[in-house]
Amino acid sequence: MAKNSDRHQERPHRHHYDAEMLSVEDARTRILSYFSVLPVEDVELIAALGQVTAEKLVASFDIPPLANSAMDGYAVRAIDTRGASLETPVELPVVGVVAAGQIPERALEAGTAVRIMTGAPVPDYADAVIPFEDTDELERRASGDTGGGISIHLQAETRDNIRGAGEDVEEGQTVLESGHILRAGEIGMIASLGHATIKAVRRPVVAIVSTGDELLQPGDSYQPGKIYNSNAYSIAAMVTRYGGIPRIMGIAHDTVESLEAALENAVDTDMVVTSAGVSKGDYDVVKDVLASKGEIALWSVRMRPAKPLAFGVLERGDGTKVPHLGLPGNPVSAMVAFEQFGRPAIRLMMGKPMTEKPTIEAIMDDPIHNHDGRRVYARVHAYRDENGVYRARSTGNQSSGVLSSMALANGLAICPDDIGMIDAGETARVEMLDWPDDIF
Ligand code: AMP
Ligand code: MG
């Protein structure tokens, strides 16, 4: 152990990495070239939200399977209600009852009615349902009259309040194509076809390793000079939100062997995300480890925050390889970089299209300054003013370590790299972190 530390001691001044300056788009393109769509699995419907279907779903029966009532009421032959009105009710004998889930015992004879509940199959020859509201049902019930007749106050037309067999989906119909993103409606649809699982592209498992001797785990008692590891949790939350499965691997110390050990634990993962250790400090070991354990590229990305970024392919002891995204350590940098590079990687692995974050144009209440030709992502709160116009105000201190202004932000307002400032009153594009119901 001591020997390895010694080895690390001599290494910091021997880096020969070309720190290229890349645009966000170029960095993203390079990163995405290392990912591919993951294999297909059978997914329980309850867990399938947001996954992409990998089979074509064809209905093997009609939905609904039988013609059934859309109302609680009386199944009749429409012709038997001809001329019925409040003033000239038609009285029919009630010869039976069908509840939801039952099958009618016999066909409806002319001149009779059958009490029927919503969803219950209609008897043969019944071609309309008269809702209770259009009968004297309530009066009879109030007076305790269960004498077997009902007065109908409205003339029915054929098919009134009857849902035909196959009205929703017909047997043989394609309900979902392969490659469809599963939302609540699709998941309900699959359940209605009787399936408990669906073939879908597997979710990526993302290992999250925090590096830094200064880090404490939330829940640990406070120690002077230390800070709590927030990056693992904000990154894990983003992984979950974009459909992946986060696996927090804990904290690695600023030594090569500690980080190597943490990375070795990240078996069976589809991506490894580290935070910190990619800048120029003496103890920034992520780059050293990657240089010895895989391919690495160290980039300067033309963005603020999150300029330093590492990306590589990690080769583990067992010979398997996994893409590694090395985020900067500052909490806001880590988050903004993950939005720009981690989110699309997860989408790609899940088989989803490469859509951008939802973006609006908003009038800035505060200026965004850009003093060194990088694309600035400014933390803002976007809202609609009294005229319905989108505006965005700064959520405070824009330093890359200030997480509170990120916590207050619902969007990132962009000042392009070649523009020195977007002044208050000017319009900026805002990439929405959230799409809150209350402002849209
Ligand atoms: P570094 O990249 O190691 O120089 O870290 C940059 C800054 O980010 C330092 O102020 C670190 O203390 C901070 N930092 C690094 N890792 C974390 C983390 N997991 N959670 C919160 N802050 C961190
Ligand atoms: Mg550090």
GROMACS .gro file of C-alpha atoms and ligand atoms in nm:
model
  464
    1MET     CA    1   0.000   0.000   0.000
    2ALA     CA    2   0.273   0.240   0.105
    3LYS     CA    3   0.462   0.151  -0.208
    4ASN     CA    4   0.171   0.247  -0.428
    5SER     CA    5   0.131   0.578  -0.250
    6ASP     CA    6   0.496   0.646  -0.314
    7ARG     CA    7   0.445   0.573  -0.676
    8HIS     CA    8   0.165   0.824  -0.681
    9GLN     CA    9   0.383   1.082  -0.512
   10GLU     CA   10   0.618   1.086  -0.809
   11ARG     CA   11   0.350   1.098  -1.073
   12PRO     CA   12   0.171   1.433  -1.061
   13HIS     CA   13   0.429   1.622  -1.261
   14ARG     CA   14   0.455   1.367  -1.536
   15HIS     CA   15   0.125   1.412  -1.720
   16HIS     CA   16   0.146   1.443  -2.093
   17TYR     CA   17  -0.219   1.482  -2.177
   18ASP     CA   18  -0.329   1.706  -2.458
   19ALA     CA   19  -0.593   1.925  -2.307
   20GLU     CA   20  -0.799   2.005  -2.611
   21MET     CA   21  -1.058   2.280  -2.607
   22LEU     CA   22  -1.383   2.133  -2.736
   23SER     CA   23  -1.730   2.269  -2.792
   24VAL     CA   24  -2.006   2.107  -2.589
   25GLU     CA   25  -2.139   1.946  -2.907
   26ASP     CA   26  -1.801   1.803  -3.008
   27ALA     CA   27  -1.742   1.664  -2.662
   28ARG     CA   28  -2.089   1.510  -2.662
   29THR     CA   29  -2.043   1.355  -3.005
   30ARG     CA   30  -1.713   1.199  -2.904
   31ILE     CA   31  -1.858   1.066  -2.580
   32LEU     CA   32  -2.166   0.918  -2.745
   33SER     CA   33  -1.953   0.731  -2.998
   34TYR     CA   34  -1.848   0.503  -2.712
   35PHE     CA   35  -2.201   0.397  -2.623
   36SER     CA   36  -2.450   0.166  -2.785
   37VAL     CA   37  -2.805   0.053  -2.724
   38LEU     CA   38  -2.824  -0.203  -2.444
   39PRO     CA   39  -2.973  -0.553  -2.477
   40VAL     CA   40  -3.341  -0.630  -2.445
   41GLU     CA   41  -3.499  -0.782  -2.135
   42ASP     CA   42  -3.844  -0.879  -2.012
   43VAL     CA   43  -3.955  -0.598  -1.785
   44GLU     CA   44  -4.233  -0.605  -1.529
   45LEU     CA   45  -4.488  -0.345  -1.631
   46ILE     CA   46  -4.464  -0.171  -1.296
   47ALA     CA   47  -4.095  -0.103  -1.361
   48ALA     CA   48  -4.114  -0.021  -1.731
   49LEU     CA   49  -4.194   0.350  -1.724
   50GLY     CA   50  -3.971   0.532  -1.974
   51GLN     CA   51  -3.819   0.218  -2.125
   52VAL     CA   52  -3.829   0.157  -2.499
   53THR     CA   53  -4.027  -0.139  -2.632
   54ALA     CA   54  -3.837  -0.402  -2.827
   55GLU     CA   55  -4.130  -0.601  -2.959
   56LYS     CA   56  -4.434  -0.528  -3.167
   57LEU     CA   57  -4.746  -0.574  -2.962
   58VAL     CA   58  -5.044  -0.727  -3.142
   59ALA     CA   59  -5.382  -0.773  -2.975
   60SER     CA   60  -5.476  -1.141  -2.946
   61PHE     CA   61  -5.839  -1.058  -2.863
   62ASP     CA   62  -6.089  -0.775  -2.887
   63ILE     CA   63  -6.100  -0.504  -2.623
   64PRO     CA   64  -6.359  -0.492  -2.488
   65PRO     CA   65  -6.404  -0.863  -2.549
   66LEU     CA   66  -6.785  -0.840  -2.538
   67ALA     CA   67  -7.036  -0.563  -2.602
   68ASN     CA   68  -7.103  -0.410  -2.261
   69SER     CA   69  -7.290  -0.136  -2.086
   70ALA     CA   70  -7.142   0.213  -2.055
   71MET     CA   71  -7.386   0.304  -1.776
   72ASP     CA   72  -7.568   0.162  -1.478
   73GLY     CA   73  -7.922   0.115  -1.610
   74TYR     CA   74  -8.152  -0.119  -1.800
   75ALA     CA   75  -8.069  -0.317  -2.111
   76VAL     CA   76  -8.361  -0.307  -2.354
   77ARG     CA   77  -8.451  -0.350  -2.715
   78ALA     CA   78  -8.455   0.012  -2.837
   79ILE     CA   79  -8.770  -0.052  -3.034
   80ASP     CA   80  -8.957  -0.129  -2.709
   81THR     CA   81  -8.895   0.227  -2.585
   82ARG     CA   82  -9.047   0.402  -2.887
   83GLY     CA   83  -9.237   0.712  -2.783
   84ALA     CA   84  -9.116   0.701  -2.423
   85SER     CA   85  -9.095   1.039  -2.243
   86LEU     CA   86  -9.143   1.173  -1.892
   87GLU     CA   87  -9.511   1.234  -1.976
   88THR     CA   88  -9.556   0.904  -2.161
   89PRO     CA   89  -9.330   0.655  -1.986
   90VAL     CA   90  -9.301   0.301  -2.111
   91GLU     CA   91  -9.314   0.037  -1.841
   92LEU     CA   92  -9.120  -0.286  -1.892
   93PRO     CA   93  -9.092  -0.588  -1.663
   94VAL     CA   94  -8.740  -0.642  -1.524
   95VAL     CA   95  -8.651  -1.006  -1.582
   96GLY     CA   96  -8.297  -1.024  -1.453
   97VAL     CA   97  -7.975  -0.850  -1.357
   98VAL     CA   98  -7.618  -0.857  -1.493
   99ALA     CA   99  -7.329  -0.726  -1.286
  100ALA     CA  100  -6.980  -0.651  -1.418
  101GLY     CA  101  -6.789  -0.975  -1.460
  102GLN     CA  102  -7.100  -1.185  -1.512
  103ILE     CA  103  -7.229  -1.335  -1.834
  104PRO     CA  104  -7.602  -1.278  -1.908
  105GLU     CA  105  -7.801  -1.595  -1.846
  106ARG     CA  106  -8.020  -1.564  -2.153
  107ALA     CA  107  -8.104  -1.345  -2.449
  108LEU     CA  108  -8.334  -1.049  -2.390
  109GLU     CA  109  -8.690  -1.125  -2.482
  110ALA     CA  110  -8.897  -0.862  -2.658
  111GLY     CA  111  -9.085  -0.631  -2.423
  112THR     CA  112  -8.858  -0.689  -2.122
  113ALA     CA  113  -8.566  -0.515  -1.953
  114VAL     CA  114  -8.260  -0.643  -1.765
  115ARG     CA  115  -8.094  -0.443  -1.491
  116ILE     CA  116  -7.730  -0.398  -1.590
  117MET     CA  117  -7.420  -0.242  -1.437
  118THR     CA  118  -7.143  -0.048  -1.607
  119GLY     CA  119  -6.901  -0.283  -1.780
  120ALA     CA  120  -7.138  -0.581  -1.768
  121PRO     CA  121  -7.190  -0.765  -2.099
  122VAL     CA  122  -7.525  -0.687  -2.258
  123PRO     CA  123  -7.759  -0.981  -2.325
  124ASP     CA  124  -7.814  -1.089  -2.684
  125TYR     CA  125  -8.082  -0.884  -2.861
  126ALA     CA  126  -8.046  -0.596  -2.616
  127ASP     CA  127  -7.935  -0.304  -2.835
  128ALA     CA  128  -7.954  -0.011  -2.592
  129VAL     CA  129  -7.907   0.069  -2.225
  130ILE     CA  130  -8.133   0.320  -2.053
  131PRO     CA  131  -7.940   0.488  -1.770
  132PHE     CA  132  -8.109   0.494  -1.427
  133GLU     CA  133  -8.146   0.874  -1.464
  134ASP     CA  134  -8.391   0.822  -1.751
  135THR     CA  135  -8.612   0.584  -1.550
  136ASP     CA  136  -8.807   0.600  -1.226
  137GLU     CA  137  -8.537   0.389  -1.058
  138LEU     CA  138  -8.476   0.639  -0.775
  139GLU     CA  139  -8.844   0.686  -0.692
  140ARG     CA  140  -8.899   0.311  -0.688
  141ARG     CA  141  -8.597   0.256  -0.470
  142ALA     CA  142  -8.710   0.531  -0.229
  143SER     CA  143  -9.055   0.379  -0.200
  144GLY     CA  144  -8.915   0.028  -0.157
  145ASP     CA  145  -9.084  -0.090  -0.478
  146THR     CA  146  -8.886  -0.384  -0.605
  147GLY     CA  147  -9.190  -0.514  -0.782
  148GLY     CA  148  -9.019  -0.608  -1.099
  149GLY     CA  149  -9.108  -0.325  -1.335
  150ILE     CA  150  -8.937  -0.008  -1.452
  151SER     CA  151  -9.072   0.308  -1.617
  152ILE     CA  152  -8.861   0.443  -1.898
  153HIS     CA  153  -8.867   0.820  -1.962
  154LEU     CA  154  -8.668   0.844  -2.280
  155GLN     CA  155  -8.683   0.682  -2.619
  156ALA     CA  156  -8.359   0.492  -2.683
  157GLU     CA  157  -8.175   0.473  -3.012
  158THR     CA  158  -7.994   0.159  -3.118
  159ARG     CA  159  -7.644   0.133  -2.961
  160ASP     CA  160  -7.718   0.396  -2.694
  161ASN     CA  161  -7.478   0.344  -2.400
  162ILE     CA  162  -7.340   0.022  -2.541
  163ARG     CA  163  -6.969  -0.018  -2.599
  164GLY     CA  164  -6.918  -0.255  -2.888
  165ALA     CA  165  -6.681  -0.549  -2.877
  166GLY     CA  166  -6.344  -0.442  -3.021
  167GLU     CA  167  -6.437  -0.074  -2.995
  168ASP     CA  168  -6.102   0.000  -2.829
  169VAL     CA  169  -5.876  -0.255  -2.997
  170GLU     CA  170  -5.957  -0.526  -3.245
  171GLU     CA  171  -5.803  -0.871  -3.242
  172GLY     CA  172  -5.499  -0.871  -3.471
  173GLN     CA  173  -5.448  -0.496  -3.447
  174THR     CA  174  -5.097  -0.362  -3.380
  175VAL     CA  175  -5.123  -0.174  -3.055
  176LEU     CA  176  -4.759  -0.070  -3.006
  177GLU     CA  177  -4.472  -0.069  -3.249
  178SER     CA  178  -4.126  -0.173  -3.139
  179GLY     CA  179  -3.918   0.130  -3.035
  180HIS     CA  180  -4.196   0.304  -2.849
  181ILE     CA  181  -4.125   0.487  -2.522
  182LEU     CA  182  -4.345   0.350  -2.247
  183ARG     CA  183  -4.558   0.605  -2.066
  184ALA     CA  184  -4.854   0.550  -1.834
  185GLY     CA  185  -5.099   0.512  -2.121
  186GLU     CA  186  -4.895   0.250  -2.305
  187ILE     CA  187  -4.830   0.058  -1.983
  188GLY     CA  188  -5.203   0.048  -1.910
  189MET     CA  189  -5.267  -0.064  -2.267
  190ILE     CA  190  -5.024  -0.355  -2.235
  191ALA     CA  191  -5.187  -0.457  -1.907
  192SER     CA  192  -5.529  -0.449  -2.076
  193LEU     CA  193  -5.397  -0.702  -2.326
  194GLY     CA  194  -5.323  -0.931  -2.034
  195HIS     CA  195  -4.944  -0.907  -2.032
  196ALA     CA  196  -4.751  -0.868  -1.707
  197THR     CA  197  -4.419  -0.805  -1.879
  198ILE     CA  198  -4.294  -0.645  -2.199
  199LYS     CA  199  -3.970  -0.678  -2.394
  200ALA     CA  200  -3.783  -0.352  -2.360
  201VAL     CA  201  -3.430  -0.216  -2.380
  202ARG     CA  202  -3.263  -0.270  -2.044
  203ARG     CA  203  -3.188   0.025  -1.818
  204PRO     CA  204  -2.820   0.119  -1.782
  205VAL     CA  205  -2.659   0.061  -1.446
  206VAL     CA  206  -2.442   0.360  -1.362
  207ALA     CA  207  -2.168   0.332  -1.101
  208ILE     CA  208  -2.100   0.656  -0.918
  209VAL     CA  209  -1.766   0.703  -0.748
  210SER     CA  210  -1.684   1.019  -0.556
  211THR     CA  211  -1.321   1.104  -0.507
  212GLY     CA  212  -1.167   1.332  -0.251
  213ASP     CA  213  -1.002   1.308   0.091
  214GLU     CA  214  -1.225   1.591   0.208
  215LEU     CA  215  -1.548   1.398   0.166
  216LEU     CA  216  -1.783   1.270   0.435
  217GLN     CA  217  -2.090   1.060   0.372
  218PRO     CA  218  -2.420   1.229   0.454
  219GLY     CA  219  -2.522   1.086   0.790
  220ASP     CA  220  -2.163   1.085   0.919
  221SER     CA  221  -2.092   1.331   1.198
  222TYR     CA  222  -1.936   1.654   1.088
  223GLN     CA  223  -1.558   1.691   1.098
  224PRO     CA  224  -1.371   2.017   1.058
  225GLY     CA  225  -1.210   2.062   0.719
  226LYS     CA  226  -1.443   1.813   0.554
  227ILE     CA  227  -1.749   1.853   0.334
  228TYR     CA  228  -2.032   1.618   0.265
  229ASN     CA  229  -2.037   1.417  -0.055
  230SER     CA  230  -2.325   1.579  -0.239
  231ASN     CA  231  -2.219   1.489  -0.593
  232ALA     CA  232  -2.299   1.119  -0.559
  233TYR     CA  233  -2.654   1.205  -0.465
  234SER     CA  234  -2.724   1.474  -0.723
  235ILE     CA  235  -2.575   1.249  -0.992
  236ALA     CA  236  -2.770   0.946  -0.870
  237ALA     CA  237  -3.089   1.152  -0.881
  238MET     CA  238  -3.018   1.254  -1.241
  239VAL     CA  239  -2.938   0.893  -1.337
  240THR     CA  240  -3.272   0.781  -1.194
  241ARG     CA  241  -3.457   1.065  -1.355
  242TYR     CA  242  -3.319   0.987  -1.700
  243GLY     CA  243  -3.406   0.620  -1.665
  244GLY     CA  244  -3.085   0.459  -1.541
  245ILE     CA  245  -3.013   0.265  -1.224
  246PRO     CA  246  -2.760   0.446  -1.004
  247ARG     CA  247  -2.518   0.249  -0.794
  248ILE     CA  248  -2.338   0.468  -0.543
  249MET     CA  249  -1.996   0.313  -0.489
  250GLY     CA  250  -1.887   0.536  -0.203
  251ILE     CA  251  -1.588   0.760  -0.164
  252ALA     CA  252  -1.241   0.697  -0.298
  253HIS     CA  253  -0.948   0.872  -0.140
  254ASP     CA  254  -0.709   1.080  -0.343
  255THR     CA  255  -0.476   0.787  -0.396
  256VAL     CA  256  -0.437   0.570  -0.698
  257GLU     CA  257  -0.496   0.249  -0.509
  258SER     CA  258  -0.811   0.372  -0.336
  259LEU     CA  259  -0.965   0.483  -0.663
  260GLU     CA  260  -0.856   0.166  -0.839
  261ALA     CA  261  -1.023  -0.041  -0.570
  262ALA     CA  262  -1.345   0.157  -0.601
  263LEU     CA  263  -1.346   0.116  -0.977
  264GLU     CA  264  -1.283  -0.257  -0.953
  265ASN     CA  265  -1.601  -0.280  -0.748
  266ALA     CA  266  -1.798  -0.124  -1.028
  267VAL     CA  267  -1.854  -0.458  -1.201
  268ASP     CA  268  -2.163  -0.522  -1.410
  269THR     CA  269  -2.217  -0.158  -1.483
  270ASP     CA  270  -2.275   0.014  -1.815
  271MET     CA  271  -2.110   0.341  -1.729
  272VAL     CA  272  -1.885   0.467  -1.453
  273VAL     CA  273  -1.919   0.826  -1.340
  274THR     CA  274  -1.659   0.977  -1.113
  275SER     CA  275  -1.661   1.323  -0.967
  276ALA     CA  276  -1.357   1.540  -0.900
  277GLY     CA  277  -0.993   1.467  -0.956
  278VAL     CA  278  -0.986   1.592  -1.315
  279SER     CA  279  -0.839   1.936  -1.264
  280LYS     CA  280  -0.478   2.034  -1.228
  281GLY     CA  281  -0.433   1.981  -0.855
  282ASP     CA  282  -0.165   1.756  -0.710
  283TYR     CA  283  -0.415   1.498  -0.587
  284ASP     CA  284  -0.629   1.476  -0.896
  285VAL     CA  285  -0.584   1.104  -0.941
  286VAL     CA  286  -0.872   1.020  -1.174
  287LYS     CA  287  -0.661   1.101  -1.474
  288ASP     CA  288  -0.366   0.900  -1.342
  289VAL     CA  289  -0.578   0.594  -1.281
  290LEU     CA  290  -0.745   0.614  -1.617
  291ALA     CA  291  -0.417   0.664  -1.793
  292SER     CA  292  -0.292   0.340  -1.643
  293LYS     CA  293  -0.619   0.143  -1.659
  294GLY     CA  294  -0.766   0.238  -1.992
  295GLU     CA  295  -0.793   0.496  -2.260
  296ILE     CA  296  -0.840   0.849  -2.147
  297ALA     CA  297  -0.909   1.183  -2.300
  298LEU     CA  298  -0.884   1.491  -2.086
  299TRP     CA  299  -1.067   1.779  -2.230
  300SER     CA  300  -1.131   2.140  -2.170
  301VAL     CA  301  -1.488   2.198  -2.277
  302ARG     CA  302  -1.582   2.547  -2.387
  303MET     CA  303  -1.847   2.580  -2.118
  304ARG     CA  304  -1.896   2.744  -1.782
  305PRO     CA  305  -1.931   2.584  -1.539
  306ALA     CA  306  -1.767   2.244  -1.600
  307LYS     CA  307  -1.467   2.318  -1.816
  308PRO     CA  308  -1.246   2.023  -1.715
  309LEU     CA  309  -1.384   1.687  -1.820
  310ALA     CA  310  -1.234   1.343  -1.847
  311PHE     CA  311  -1.368   1.068  -2.063
  312GLY     CA  312  -1.228   0.726  -2.125
  313VAL     CA  313  -1.282   0.356  -2.142
  314LEU     CA  314  -1.192   0.173  -1.829
  315GLU     CA  315  -1.049  -0.174  -1.851
  316ARG     CA  316  -1.121  -0.375  -1.540
  317GLY     CA  317  -0.915  -0.656  -1.395
  318ASP     CA  318  -1.140  -0.915  -1.561
  319GLY     CA  319  -1.081  -0.761  -1.903
  320THR     CA  320  -1.427  -0.604  -1.939
  321LYS     CA  321  -1.446  -0.247  -2.058
  322VAL     CA  322  -1.680   0.028  -1.952
  323PRO     CA  323  -1.710   0.393  -2.057
  324HIS     CA  324  -1.604   0.632  -1.786
  325LEU     CA  325  -1.726   0.989  -1.753
  326GLY     CA  326  -1.504   1.192  -1.522
  327LEU     CA  327  -1.702   1.490  -1.401
  328PRO     CA  328  -1.547   1.791  -1.236
  329GLY     CA  329  -1.576   1.805  -0.857
  330ASN     CA  330  -1.753   2.133  -0.805
  331PRO     CA  331  -2.114   2.044  -0.734
  332VAL     CA  332  -2.272   2.263  -1.001
  333SER     CA  333  -2.008   2.170  -1.258
  334ALA     CA  334  -2.076   1.803  -1.194
  335MET     CA  335  -2.448   1.853  -1.244
  336VAL     CA  336  -2.428   2.072  -1.552
  337ALA     CA  337  -2.176   1.837  -1.713
  338PHE     CA  338  -2.397   1.538  -1.634
  339GLU     CA  339  -2.696   1.711  -1.795
  340GLN     CA  340  -2.491   1.773  -2.109
  341PHE     CA  341  -2.303   1.442  -2.134
  342GLY     CA  342  -2.450   1.186  -1.894
  343ARG     CA  343  -2.812   1.234  -1.990
  344PRO     CA  344  -2.760   1.175  -2.363
  345ALA     CA  345  -2.544   0.870  -2.290
  346ILE     CA  346  -2.825   0.720  -2.082
  347ARG     CA  347  -3.080   0.802  -2.351
  348LEU     CA  348  -2.863   0.640  -2.615
  349MET     CA  349  -2.816   0.322  -2.410
  350MET     CA  350  -3.192   0.307  -2.351
  351GLY     CA  351  -3.264   0.335  -2.723
  352LYS     CA  352  -3.425   0.676  -2.696
  353PRO     CA  353  -3.391   0.953  -2.953
  354MET     CA  354  -3.133   1.223  -2.885
  355THR     CA  355  -3.375   1.498  -2.799
  356GLU     CA  356  -3.252   1.817  -2.636
  357LYS     CA  357  -3.374   1.934  -2.302
  358PRO     CA  358  -3.704   2.124  -2.336
  359THR     CA  359  -3.598   2.477  -2.422
  360ILE     CA  360  -3.776   2.811  -2.407
  361GLU     CA  361  -3.687   3.166  -2.504
  362ALA     CA  362  -3.709   3.396  -2.205
  363ILE     CA  363  -3.645   3.762  -2.137
  364MET     CA  364  -3.366   3.793  -1.883
  365ASP     CA  365  -3.431   3.991  -1.564
  366ASP     CA  366  -3.058   3.979  -1.489
  367PRO     CA  367  -2.756   3.990  -1.720
  368ILE     CA  368  -2.540   3.687  -1.801
  369HIS     CA  369  -2.172   3.776  -1.828
  370ASN     CA  370  -1.929   3.582  -2.041
  371HIS     CA  371  -1.571   3.699  -2.001
  372ASP     CA  372  -1.370   3.417  -2.150
  373GLY     CA  373  -1.545   3.293  -2.461
  374ARG     CA  374  -1.711   2.984  -2.313
  375ARG     CA  375  -2.077   2.893  -2.335
  376VAL     CA  376  -2.227   3.004  -2.007
  377TYR     CA  377  -2.503   2.803  -1.842
  378ALA     CA  378  -2.657   3.045  -1.592
  379ARG     CA  379  -2.880   2.913  -1.315
  380VAL     CA  380  -3.218   3.081  -1.349
  381HIS     CA  381  -3.575   3.054  -1.240
  382ALA     CA  382  -3.799   3.081  -1.546
  383TYR     CA  383  -4.154   3.196  -1.500
  384ARG     CA  384  -4.442   3.350  -1.690
  385ASP     CA  385  -4.512   3.716  -1.619
  386GLU     CA  386  -4.860   3.869  -1.598
  387ASN     CA  387  -4.871   3.894  -1.980
  388GLY     CA  388  -4.789   3.529  -2.023
  389VAL     CA  389  -4.436   3.608  -2.143
  390TYR     CA  390  -4.149   3.384  -2.032
  391ARG     CA  391  -3.892   3.561  -1.820
  392ALA     CA  392  -3.594   3.427  -1.628
  393ARG     CA  393  -3.418   3.564  -1.324
  394SER     CA  394  -3.087   3.461  -1.180
  395THR     CA  395  -3.113   3.234  -0.876
  396GLY     CA  396  -2.803   3.390  -0.719
  397ASN     CA  397  -2.430   3.336  -0.695
  398GLN     CA  398  -2.314   3.165  -1.015
  399SER     CA  399  -1.991   3.026  -0.878
  400SER     CA  400  -1.948   2.659  -0.974
  401GLY     CA  401  -1.935   2.550  -0.612
  402VAL     CA  402  -2.261   2.720  -0.514
  403LEU     CA  403  -2.519   2.445  -0.514
  404SER     CA  404  -2.794   2.651  -0.352
  405SER     CA  405  -2.844   2.854  -0.670
  406MET     CA  406  -2.872   2.526  -0.862
  407ALA     CA  407  -3.127   2.395  -0.614
  408LEU     CA  408  -3.337   2.708  -0.673
  409ALA     CA  409  -3.304   2.694  -1.051
  410ASN     CA  410  -3.555   2.535  -1.286
  411GLY     CA  411  -3.348   2.611  -1.594
  412LEU     CA  412  -3.008   2.700  -1.735
  413ALA     CA  413  -3.003   3.018  -1.942
  414ILE     CA  414  -2.742   3.009  -2.215
  415CYS     CA  415  -2.502   3.282  -2.321
  416PRO     CA  416  -2.328   3.157  -2.639
  417ASP     CA  417  -1.948   3.136  -2.633
  418ASP     CA  418  -1.904   3.416  -2.887
  419ILE     CA  419  -2.125   3.669  -2.708
  420GLY     CA  420  -1.976   3.879  -2.429
  421MET     CA  421  -2.298   3.934  -2.239
  422ILE     CA  422  -2.673   3.892  -2.253
  423ASP     CA  423  -2.807   4.202  -2.085
  424ALA     CA  424  -3.116   4.232  -1.871
  425GLY     CA  425  -3.412   4.281  -2.105
  426GLU     CA  426  -3.254   4.068  -2.380
  427THR     CA  427  -3.373   3.722  -2.471
  428ALA     CA  428  -3.186   3.403  -2.390
  429ARG     CA  429  -3.251   3.036  -2.457
  430VAL     CA  430  -3.324   2.852  -2.137
  431GLU     CA  431  -3.274   2.477  -2.116
  432MET     CA  432  -3.531   2.368  -1.865
  433LEU     CA  433  -3.409   2.138  -1.591
  434ASP     CA  434  -3.769   2.077  -1.498
  435TRP     CA  435  -4.094   2.136  -1.673
  436PRO     CA  436  -4.301   2.247  -1.379
  437ASP     CA  437  -4.678   2.244  -1.415
  438ASP     CA  438  -4.720   2.579  -1.247
  439ILE     CA  439  -4.545   2.794  -1.506
  440PHE     CA  440  -4.636   2.624  -1.832
  441AMP     P1  441  -1.147   1.879  -0.735
  441AMP     O1  442  -1.191   1.852  -0.872
  441AMP     O2  443  -1.107   1.756  -0.662
  441AMP     O3  444  -1.043   1.987  -0.731
  441AMP     O4  445  -1.274   1.936  -0.658
  441AMP     C1  446  -1.328   2.061  -0.689
  441AMP     C2  447  -1.419   2.108  -0.578
  441AMP     O5  448  -1.532   2.022  -0.570
  441AMP     C3  449  -1.356   2.106  -0.440
  441AMP     O6  450  -1.400   2.222  -0.371
  441AMP     C4  451  -1.413   1.983  -0.379
  441AMP     O7  452  -1.416   1.989  -0.239
  441AMP     C5  453  -1.550   1.977  -0.437
  441AMP     N1  454  -1.600   1.841  -0.440
  441AMP     C6  455  -1.534   1.736  -0.490
  441AMP     N2  456  -1.607   1.623  -0.478
  441AMP     C7  457  -1.722   1.658  -0.420
  441AMP     C8  458  -1.839   1.585  -0.384
  441AMP     N3  459  -1.848   1.454  -0.405
  441AMP     N4  460  -1.941   1.653  -0.327
  441AMP     C9  461  -1.930   1.785  -0.307
  441AMP     N5  462  -1.823   1.858  -0.341
  441AMP    C10  463  -1.720   1.797  -0.396
  442MG      MG  464  -1.007   1.688  -0.505
   0.00000   0.00000   0.00000
